[in-house]
């Protein structure tokens, strides 16, 4: 695959990372502040002002850490926090964390700001101030080895594993070869792939941890009573969870697996990483990820600048903070939903293009979107965001053998 | 992706030499016929794109291989050319679910 001569430019952040976007996020800190935050964002009506938030009133360490991670993501330049006033999220701690990262940040507390209408009005002017500050950020050259790309599949069918997913795998191999960081996830959708995945691990210890991590996912889903297998998967020709897994697995390409990380862990250097998204400990709080965007948010918390989203049935989602590139596996779905699909990998099945050619097309799309072009879901204003309750133990040193 | 013998209009692909199912790469109507690796197949029922077709006759209990990896076990006997899906294949890990209940039970 060709090394591109395209020069990327990024927004420099104080922690050394660079963003491919310079967005303002408006973050509600409890569901009770969601409406006010949404009205602020819709009144400003700018593709680079995004709504994010956490709905829960009860404290959760994972949710707090995720909010800190996404509010200081390199694609984020400024932050407006919107609190009701009585929820348990540590709003001052979060505000200070964002300000300490060198970003402009403001906090509005609805109970102290005169209620709904006046907080919306104050929020709109706060966002306008933040936008004014952000407009002065100068970009700097950004190398490919500073880019982090995630992948996810959603609305999979029997074509996903033979067109879009292996094509993303080809793109991942090319990115990793250029020194970029790539990430795949959803260990519950890798049930059945644990042994072949372990063989690709950088060390035998890491391989064993990957097997244990998939066993944990299987236990967790067994307790929930369902695997990660939706009725639409069966409508599309997939029969079993392990069949879906094998198709999903091919997104990871053929590179060595350099590490096993958890939500919020930023990979220490380029290479391919597996993100464990299934909580540790006894199953509680419900399903690990209630829908695809919960996984995308976790990859963003790990620093992903953009996400490659493969779909057979035809998902239309995008994401707040990091653009989503849609790769459509099924040629019939592409015909129906062409305006939502950045890449037609269905061409592989109709014989119009080879796997390598589509892999190259995806690679070029990654460079174009990283250079500032809008992906289709981004231009359509898709900014989905899901954050729910979870709990994780920190990773051990054997999870990142490449660090030593 | 390369094991097609119908030059212009491939009907199916064999993803791995060890696989005992073929994958349809277009909609195959009932009665559709194709040759693959010297064997002739005739579809007893319509099969949509991306679905599995038995490569050979297989008894109940046979492990099904796709991508060279096991993806479940047959709970009914199938003939070569038969559609392999929820009605005859189940997970060896966690049961799949449909809009109306759990599969393979």
Coordinates of C-alpha atoms in Angstrom, one line a residue:
Chain A
X1 CA 0.0 0.0 0.0
X2 CA 1.3 3.4 -0.9
X3 CA 2.9 5.7 1.7
X4 CA 1.1 9.0 1.2
X5 CA 2.9 12.2 0.7
X6 CA -0.1 14.1 2.1
X7 CA 1.0 16.2 5.0
X8 CA -1.2 16.1 8.1
X9 CA -1.5 19.1 10.3
X10 CA -2.7 18.8 13.9
X11 CA -3.8 21.0 16.8
X12 CA -1.1 20.8 19.4
X13 CA -2.1 20.1 23.0
X14 CA -0.1 20.6 26.2
X15 CA 0.3 16.8 26.8
X16 CA 2.2 16.4 23.4
X17 CA -0.7 14.9 21.6
X18 CA -2.2 16.5 18.5
X19 CA -5.8 16.7 17.4
X20 CA -7.2 16.4 13.8
X21 CA -10.2 18.5 14.9
X22 CA -10.6 21.4 17.3
X23 CA -14.1 20.9 18.7
X24 CA -16.0 22.4 21.6
X25 CA -17.8 19.9 23.7
X26 CA -20.8 20.7 25.8
X27 CA -21.0 18.1 28.5
X28 CA -24.0 17.4 30.7
X29 CA -23.0 15.9 34.1
X30 CA -26.3 14.2 34.8
X31 CA -29.4 13.4 32.7
X32 CA -31.2 16.3 34.4
X33 CA -28.8 18.7 32.6
X34 CA -29.2 17.0 29.2
X35 CA -32.0 19.1 27.8
X36 CA -30.3 22.4 28.6
X37 CA -27.1 21.2 27.1
X38 CA -28.8 19.9 24.0
X39 CA -30.5 23.2 23.5
X40 CA -27.2 25.1 23.8
X41 CA -25.7 22.8 21.1
X42 CA -28.7 23.0 18.8
X43 CA -28.9 26.8 19.1
X44 CA -25.2 27.2 18.3
X45 CA -25.7 24.7 15.4
X46 CA -22.0 24.2 14.4
X47 CA -20.6 20.8 13.2
X48 CA -17.7 21.4 15.6
X49 CA -19.7 21.8 18.7
X50 CA -20.6 18.4 20.2
X51 CA -22.9 17.2 22.9
X52 CA -21.6 14.6 25.3
X53 CA -22.5 13.6 28.8
X54 CA -23.1 11.1 31.6
X55 CA -26.7 10.4 32.6
X56 CA -26.2 8.9 36.1
X57 CA -26.7 10.7 39.4
X58 CA -24.8 8.1 41.4
X59 CA -21.0 8.2 41.5
X60 CA -18.9 5.9 39.3
X61 CA -15.1 6.0 39.0
X62 CA -15.1 4.6 35.5
X63 CA -17.6 7.3 34.3
X64 CA -15.5 10.1 36.0
X65 CA -12.3 8.9 34.4
X66 CA -14.0 8.5 31.0
X67 CA -15.3 12.1 31.2
X68 CA -11.8 13.4 32.1
X69 CA -10.3 11.4 29.2
X70 CA -12.8 12.5 26.5
X71 CA -12.9 16.2 27.7
X72 CA -9.1 16.2 27.2
X73 CA -9.0 14.2 24.0
X74 CA -6.7 15.8 21.4
X75 CA -9.6 16.6 19.1
X76 CA -11.2 18.7 21.9
X77 CA -10.1 22.4 22.2
X78 CA -12.7 23.7 24.6
X79 CA -15.2 22.4 27.1
X80 CA -18.5 23.7 28.6
X81 CA -19.7 21.6 31.6
X82 CA -23.4 21.8 32.4
X83 CA -24.4 20.6 35.9
X84 CA -27.8 20.6 37.5
X85 CA -26.1 21.1 40.8
X86 CA -27.0 18.2 43.0
X87 CA -25.6 15.2 41.0
X88 CA -22.5 13.4 42.3
X89 CA -20.1 13.9 39.4
X90 CA -17.1 15.9 40.7
X91 CA -17.7 19.0 38.5
X92 CA -14.9 21.1 40.1
X93 CA -12.4 18.3 39.8
X94 CA -13.4 17.8 36.1
X95 CA -13.2 21.5 35.4
X96 CA -9.8 21.8 37.0
X97 CA -8.6 18.7 35.1
X98 CA -9.6 20.2 31.8
X99 CA -8.1 23.6 32.6
X100 CA -4.8 21.9 33.8
X101 CA -4.6 20.3 30.3
X102 CA -4.3 23.8 28.9
X103 CA -7.8 23.9 27.5
X104 CA -10.4 26.7 27.8
X105 CA -13.2 25.4 30.0
X106 CA -16.3 26.9 31.7
X107 CA -18.9 25.5 34.1
X108 CA -22.6 26.4 34.4
X109 CA -24.7 25.1 37.3
X110 CA -28.4 25.3 36.4
X111 CA -29.5 25.6 40.0
X112 CA -27.2 28.6 40.4
X113 CA -27.8 30.2 37.0
X114 CA -31.5 31.0 37.1
X115 CA -32.9 27.8 35.6
X116 CA -33.5 26.5 32.1
X117 CA -33.8 29.6 29.9
X118 CA -31.1 31.6 31.4
X119 CA -28.6 28.7 31.5
X120 CA -29.3 28.1 27.8
X121 CA -28.6 31.7 27.1
X122 CA -25.5 31.7 29.2
X123 CA -24.4 28.4 27.6
X124 CA -24.7 29.8 24.1
X125 CA -22.5 32.8 24.9
X126 CA -20.0 30.6 26.7
X127 CA -19.7 28.4 23.6
X128 CA -19.3 31.5 21.5
X129 CA -16.4 32.6 23.7
X130 CA -14.8 29.2 23.6
X131 CA -15.1 29.2 19.8
X132 CA -13.5 32.6 19.7
X133 CA -10.5 31.3 21.8
X134 CA -10.2 28.2 19.7
X135 CA -10.1 30.1 16.4
X136 CA -6.7 31.4 17.5
X137 CA -5.2 27.8 17.7
X138 CA -2.4 27.4 15.1
X139 CA -1.9 24.0 13.6
X140 CA 1.5 22.2 13.4
X141 CA 2.8 19.4 11.2
X142 CA 1.5 16.0 12.4
X143 CA 3.2 12.6 11.5
X144 CA 1.3 9.4 10.8
X145 CA 2.9 7.9 13.9
X146 CA 1.0 10.4 16.0
X147 CA -2.4 9.1 14.6
X148 CA -4.6 6.7 16.5
X149 CA -7.3 4.8 14.6
X150 CA -9.9 2.5 16.0
X151 CA -12.3 0.0 14.3
X152 CA -15.7 -1.3 15.2
X153 CA -18.3 -3.3 13.3
X154 CA -22.0 -2.7 13.7
X155 CA -25.0 -4.1 12.0
X156 CA -22.9 -7.1 10.8
X157 CA -24.1 -9.6 8.2
X158 CA -22.7 -12.5 6.3
X159 CA -20.8 -10.2 4.0
X160 CA -19.0 -8.2 6.7
X161 CA -16.4 -10.8 7.3
X162 CA -15.5 -11.3 3.7
X163 CA -15.4 -7.8 2.4
X164 CA -15.4 -4.7 4.7
X165 CA -13.7 -6.3 7.7
X166 CA -10.7 -7.9 6.0
X167 CA -10.3 -4.7 3.9
X168 CA -10.1 -2.7 7.1
X169 CA -7.5 -5.3 8.2
X170 CA -5.4 -4.5 5.1
X171 CA -5.7 -0.7 6.0
X172 CA -4.7 -1.5 9.6
X173 CA -1.6 -3.4 8.4
X174 CA -0.6 -0.4 6.2
X175 CA -1.1 2.1 9.1
X176 CA 0.8 -0.1 11.6
X177 CA 3.7 -0.4 9.0
X178 CA 3.8 3.4 8.9
X179 CA 4.1 3.6 12.7
X180 CA 0.5 4.6 13.4
X181 CA -1.5 3.2 16.3
X182 CA -4.5 1.0 15.6
X183 CA -7.0 -0.4 18.0
X184 CA -9.7 -3.1 17.8
X185 CA -12.1 -4.0 20.6
X186 CA -15.3 -5.8 21.9
X187 CA -13.8 -8.9 23.4
X188 CA -17.4 -10.3 23.7
X189 CA -17.4 -10.3 19.9
X190 CA -14.1 -12.1 19.8
X191 CA -15.4 -15.2 21.6
X192 CA -14.0 -18.2 19.6
X193 CA -11.0 -16.2 18.3
X194 CA -9.0 -16.3 21.6
X195 CA -6.5 -18.9 20.6
X196 CA -5.6 -17.6 17.1
X197 CA -5.4 -14.1 18.7
X198 CA -3.1 -15.3 21.4
X199 CA -0.7 -16.6 18.8
X200 CA -0.3 -13.1 17.4
X201 CA 0.5 -11.6 20.8
X202 CA 4.0 -9.9 21.2
X203 CA 4.8 -12.2 24.2
X204 CA 3.4 -15.5 25.5
X205 CA 2.3 -13.7 28.7
X206 CA 0.3 -11.2 26.7
X207 CA -1.3 -14.1 24.7
X208 CA -2.4 -15.7 27.9
X209 CA -3.9 -12.5 29.1
X210 CA -5.8 -12.1 25.9
X211 CA -7.3 -15.7 26.3
X212 CA -8.3 -14.8 29.9
X213 CA -9.8 -11.6 28.8
X214 CA -12.0 -13.4 26.2
X215 CA -13.0 -16.0 28.8
X216 CA -14.0 -13.1 31.1
X217 CA -16.2 -11.8 28.3
X218 CA -17.9 -15.2 27.8
X219 CA -18.6 -15.5 31.5
X220 CA -20.0 -12.0 31.6
X221 CA -22.3 -12.4 28.5
X222 CA -23.4 -15.8 29.8
X223 CA -24.6 -14.1 33.0
X224 CA -26.4 -11.5 31.0
X225 CA -28.2 -14.4 29.1
X226 CA -27.3 -13.2 25.6
X227 CA -24.2 -13.0 23.5
X228 CA -23.5 -9.9 21.4
X229 CA -25.7 -11.2 18.6
X230 CA -28.6 -9.1 17.3
X231 CA -31.6 -10.5 15.3
X232 CA -30.4 -8.4 12.3
X233 CA -27.1 -10.5 12.3
X234 CA -29.2 -13.6 11.7
X235 CA -31.3 -11.8 9.0
X236 CA -28.0 -11.1 7.3
X237 CA -26.9 -14.7 7.2
X238 CA -24.8 -15.0 10.4
X239 CA -25.8 -18.0 12.5
X240 CA -23.6 -18.1 15.6
X241 CA -21.7 -15.8 17.9
X242 CA -18.4 -17.4 17.0
X243 CA -19.1 -17.0 13.3
X244 CA -19.8 -13.3 13.9
X245 CA -16.6 -13.2 15.9
X246 CA -14.4 -14.6 13.2
X247 CA -15.7 -12.1 10.7
X248 CA -15.2 -9.2 13.2
X249 CA -11.7 -10.4 14.0
X250 CA -10.5 -9.9 10.5
X251 CA -10.7 -6.1 11.0
X252 CA -7.5 -6.4 13.1
X253 CA -5.4 -7.4 10.1
X254 CA -2.3 -9.5 10.4
X255 CA 0.1 -7.4 12.6
X256 CA 1.5 -8.5 15.8
X257 CA -0.7 -7.6 18.8
X258 CA 1.4 -5.2 20.9
X259 CA -0.8 -4.7 23.9
X260 CA -4.1 -5.2 25.8
X261 CA -5.6 -2.0 27.1
X262 CA -8.7 -0.9 28.9
X263 CA -11.0 2.1 28.4
X264 CA -9.0 5.3 29.1
X265 CA -5.5 3.8 28.5
X266 CA -3.7 5.6 25.7
X267 CA -1.3 3.2 23.9
X268 CA 2.3 4.1 24.7
X269 CA 3.5 3.9 21.1
X270 CA 2.5 2.8 17.6
X271 CA 1.3 -0.7 16.8
X272 CA -1.9 -2.8 17.1
X273 CA -3.8 -2.9 20.4
X274 CA -6.8 -4.9 21.7
X275 CA -9.2 -2.9 23.9
X276 CA -10.9 -4.9 26.6
X277 CA -14.3 -3.4 27.0
X278 CA -15.9 -6.0 29.3
X279 CA -16.0 -4.9 33.0
X280 CA -13.9 -6.7 35.7
X281 CA -15.4 -8.4 38.7
X282 CA -18.8 -9.8 39.2
X283 CA -21.2 -8.7 36.5
X284 CA -23.2 -5.7 37.5
X285 CA -24.7 -2.5 35.9
X286 CA -26.0 -4.7 32.9
X287 CA -24.7 -5.3 29.4
X288 CA -21.0 -4.3 28.9
X289 CA -21.9 -2.0 26.0
X290 CA -25.6 -1.3 25.3
X291 CA -24.9 -0.2 21.7
X292 CA -22.1 0.5 19.2
X293 CA -21.5 4.1 20.3
X294 CA -20.5 3.0 23.8
X295 CA -17.6 1.2 22.3
X296 CA -16.7 4.1 20.1
X297 CA -16.6 6.4 23.1
X298 CA -14.3 4.0 24.9
X299 CA -11.9 4.0 21.9
X300 CA -12.0 7.8 21.9
X301 CA -11.1 7.7 25.6
X302 CA -8.0 5.7 24.5
X303 CA -7.1 8.6 22.2
X304 CA -8.6 7.4 18.9
X305 CA -8.7 10.3 16.4
X306 CA -11.1 8.6 14.1
X307 CA -13.0 5.3 13.8
X308 CA -13.4 2.9 10.9
X309 CA -16.9 1.5 11.2
X310 CA -17.8 -1.5 9.1
X311 CA -21.4 -2.5 8.5
X312 CA -23.3 -5.0 6.4
X313 CA -26.9 -4.3 7.4
X314 CA -26.3 -0.5 7.3
X315 CA -25.6 1.5 10.5
X316 CA -25.8 5.2 10.0
X317 CA -24.2 6.4 13.3
X318 CA -21.2 8.8 13.7
X319 CA -19.7 10.0 16.9
X320 CA -19.1 13.1 19.0
X321 CA -15.4 14.1 19.2
X322 CA -13.8 11.8 16.6
X323 CA -15.1 11.3 13.0
X324 CA -16.4 8.0 11.9
X325 CA -15.6 6.5 8.4
X326 CA -18.3 4.1 7.3
X327 CA -17.2 1.1 5.3
X328 CA -20.1 -0.8 3.8
X329 CA -19.7 -4.6 3.3
X330 CA -22.8 -5.4 1.5
X331 CA -23.3 -4.2 -2.1
X332 CA -27.1 -4.2 -1.8
X333 CA -27.0 -2.1 1.4
X334 CA -24.6 0.3 -0.3
X335 CA -27.2 0.9 -3.0
X336 CA -29.8 1.7 -0.4
X337 CA -27.7 3.9 1.9
X338 CA -25.0 5.3 -0.4
X339 CA -25.3 8.8 1.2
X340 CA -24.3 7.4 4.5
X341 CA -21.4 5.1 3.4
X342 CA -17.9 6.5 2.8
X343 CA -16.5 3.4 1.2
X344 CA -18.3 0.6 -0.7
X345 CA -16.5 -2.6 0.2
X346 CA -19.3 -4.5 -1.5
X347 CA -17.3 -4.0 -4.7
X348 CA -15.2 -6.9 -3.5
X349 CA -18.2 -9.2 -3.8
X350 CA -19.4 -8.0 -7.1
X351 CA -15.9 -8.4 -8.5
X352 CA -15.4 -4.7 -9.2
X353 CA -12.4 -4.3 -6.9
X354 CA -10.0 -6.5 -4.9
X355 CA -9.6 -6.7 -1.2
X356 CA -6.2 -4.8 -1.5
X357 CA -7.8 -2.1 -3.7
X358 CA -10.5 -1.4 -1.1
X359 CA -8.0 -1.6 1.7
X360 CA -6.0 1.1 -0.1
X361 CA -9.2 3.2 -0.6
X362 CA -9.9 3.0 3.2
X363 CA -6.3 4.0 3.9
X364 CA -6.6 7.1 1.6
X365 CA -9.9 7.9 3.3
X366 CA -8.2 7.8 6.7
X367 CA -5.5 10.3 5.5
X368 CA -8.2 12.6 3.9
X369 CA -10.4 12.7 7.0
X370 CA -7.3 13.1 9.3
X371 CA -6.3 16.0 7.0
X372 CA -9.6 17.8 7.7
X373 CA -12.1 16.5 5.2
X374 CA -15.5 15.7 6.7
X375 CA -16.6 12.0 6.7
X376 CA -20.2 11.5 5.6
X377 CA -21.6 10.9 9.1
X378 CA -19.7 13.9 10.4
X379 CA -21.1 16.2 7.6
X380 CA -24.6 14.8 8.3
X381 CA -24.2 15.9 12.0
X382 CA -24.1 12.5 13.6
X383 CA -22.6 13.0 17.1
X384 CA -23.9 10.0 19.0
X385 CA -22.4 9.5 22.5
X386 CA -23.1 6.8 25.1
X387 CA -21.5 6.6 28.6
X388 CA -22.9 4.2 31.2
X389 CA -21.9 2.6 34.5
X390 CA -19.0 0.1 34.6
X391 CA -16.0 -0.9 36.7
X392 CA -12.5 -1.9 35.7
X393 CA -9.3 -3.0 37.4
X394 CA -6.2 -1.3 36.1
X395 CA -4.1 -3.3 33.6
X396 CA -0.9 -5.0 34.7
X397 CA 2.6 -4.6 33.2
X398 CA 2.3 -7.8 31.1
X399 CA -0.5 -6.1 29.1
X400 CA 2.0 -3.7 27.5
X401 CA 5.2 -5.7 26.9
X402 CA 6.3 -3.2 24.2
X403 CA 6.7 -0.5 26.7
X404 CA 9.8 -2.1 28.2
Chain B
X1 CA -11.5 -14.9 -1.9
X2 CA -9.9 -16.3 -5.0
X3 CA -11.3 -19.8 -5.2
X4 CA -14.0 -19.0 -7.8
X5 CA -14.3 -21.1 -11.0
X6 CA -17.1 -19.1 -12.6
X7 CA -15.1 -16.4 -14.3
X8 CA -17.6 -13.6 -14.7
X9 CA -20.4 -14.3 -12.3
X10 CA -19.2 -16.1 -9.2
X11 CA -22.0 -17.4 -7.1
X12 CA -20.0 -18.5 -4.0
X13 CA -16.6 -18.3 -2.4
X14 CA -14.6 -20.8 -0.4
X15 CA -12.9 -18.7 2.3
X16 CA -10.5 -21.4 3.5
X17 CA -9.6 -24.8 2.1
X18 CA -10.7 -26.6 5.3
X19 CA -14.2 -25.0 5.2
X20 CA -17.2 -27.3 4.8
X21 CA -19.5 -24.4 3.8
X22 CA -19.4 -22.1 0.8
X23 CA -20.5 -18.4 1.1
X24 CA -22.9 -16.9 -1.4
X25 CA -21.7 -13.6 -2.9
X26 CA -25.0 -12.8 -4.6
X27 CA -28.7 -13.8 -4.1
X28 CA -29.2 -17.4 -5.3
X29 CA -32.8 -18.1 -6.4
X30 CA -34.4 -21.5 -5.7
X31 CA -33.3 -23.8 -8.5
X32 CA -30.2 -21.8 -9.2
X33 CA -27.3 -24.1 -10.3
X34 CA -23.5 -23.6 -10.2
X35 CA -20.4 -25.7 -10.4
X36 CA -17.6 -25.3 -7.8
X37 CA -14.4 -27.4 -7.7
X38 CA -15.8 -30.0 -10.0
X39 CA -19.0 -30.5 -8.0
X40 CA -22.5 -29.4 -9.3
X41 CA -24.9 -27.7 -6.9
X42 CA -28.6 -27.0 -7.3
X43 CA -30.3 -24.7 -4.8
X44 CA -33.3 -26.5 -3.1
X45 CA -34.3 -23.1 -1.7
X46 CA -33.4 -19.4 -2.3
X47 CA -30.3 -18.2 -0.4
X48 CA -29.5 -14.5 0.1
X49 CA -26.0 -12.9 -0.2
X50 CA -23.5 -13.7 2.6
X51 CA -25.1 -17.0 3.6
X52 CA -23.7 -20.5 4.0
X53 CA -24.2 -23.4 1.7
X54 CA -23.2 -27.0 2.6
X55 CA -20.1 -28.0 0.5
X56 CA -20.7 -31.7 1.1
X57 CA -23.3 -34.0 2.8
X58 CA -22.8 -33.8 6.6
X59 CA -24.4 -35.7 9.5
X60 CA -25.9 -34.1 12.6
X61 CA -23.2 -33.1 15.1
X62 CA -20.6 -32.0 12.4
X63 CA -18.6 -28.9 13.3
X64 CA -19.0 -26.3 10.6
X65 CA -15.8 -24.5 9.5
X66 CA -15.7 -20.9 8.0
X67 CA -12.5 -18.9 7.6
X68 CA -10.9 -22.3 8.6
X69 CA -12.3 -21.9 12.1
X70 CA -15.1 -23.7 13.8
X71 CA -18.3 -21.6 14.0
X72 CA -20.8 -24.1 15.6
X73 CA -22.2 -27.6 15.2
X74 CA -25.0 -29.0 13.1
X75 CA -28.1 -30.2 15.0
X76 CA -29.6 -31.6 11.8
X77 CA -28.3 -33.6 8.8
X78 CA -27.7 -31.6 5.7
X79 CA -27.1 -32.4 2.0
X80 CA -24.5 -30.8 -0.2
X81 CA -26.0 -27.5 -1.5
X82 CA -28.3 -27.0 1.5
X83 CA -28.7 -23.7 3.2
X84 CA -26.9 -23.7 6.6
X85 CA -28.4 -21.3 9.1
X86 CA -30.4 -21.0 12.3
X87 CA -32.6 -24.1 11.3
X88 CA -29.6 -26.5 11.4
X89 CA -26.6 -24.8 13.0
X90 CA -26.0 -23.7 16.6
X91 CA -23.3 -22.1 18.6
X92 CA -20.8 -24.1 20.6
X93 CA -20.5 -21.0 23.0
X94 CA -23.6 -18.9 23.6
X95 CA -27.0 -19.4 21.9
X96 CA -28.0 -16.8 19.4
X97 CA -31.3 -15.0 19.9
X98 CA -33.8 -13.9 17.3
X99 CA -36.7 -11.5 17.6
X100 CA -38.9 -14.4 18.7
X101 CA -36.7 -16.3 21.1
X102 CA -33.5 -18.3 21.4
X103 CA -32.1 -20.2 18.5
X104 CA -31.2 -23.9 18.3
X105 CA -33.6 -25.0 21.1

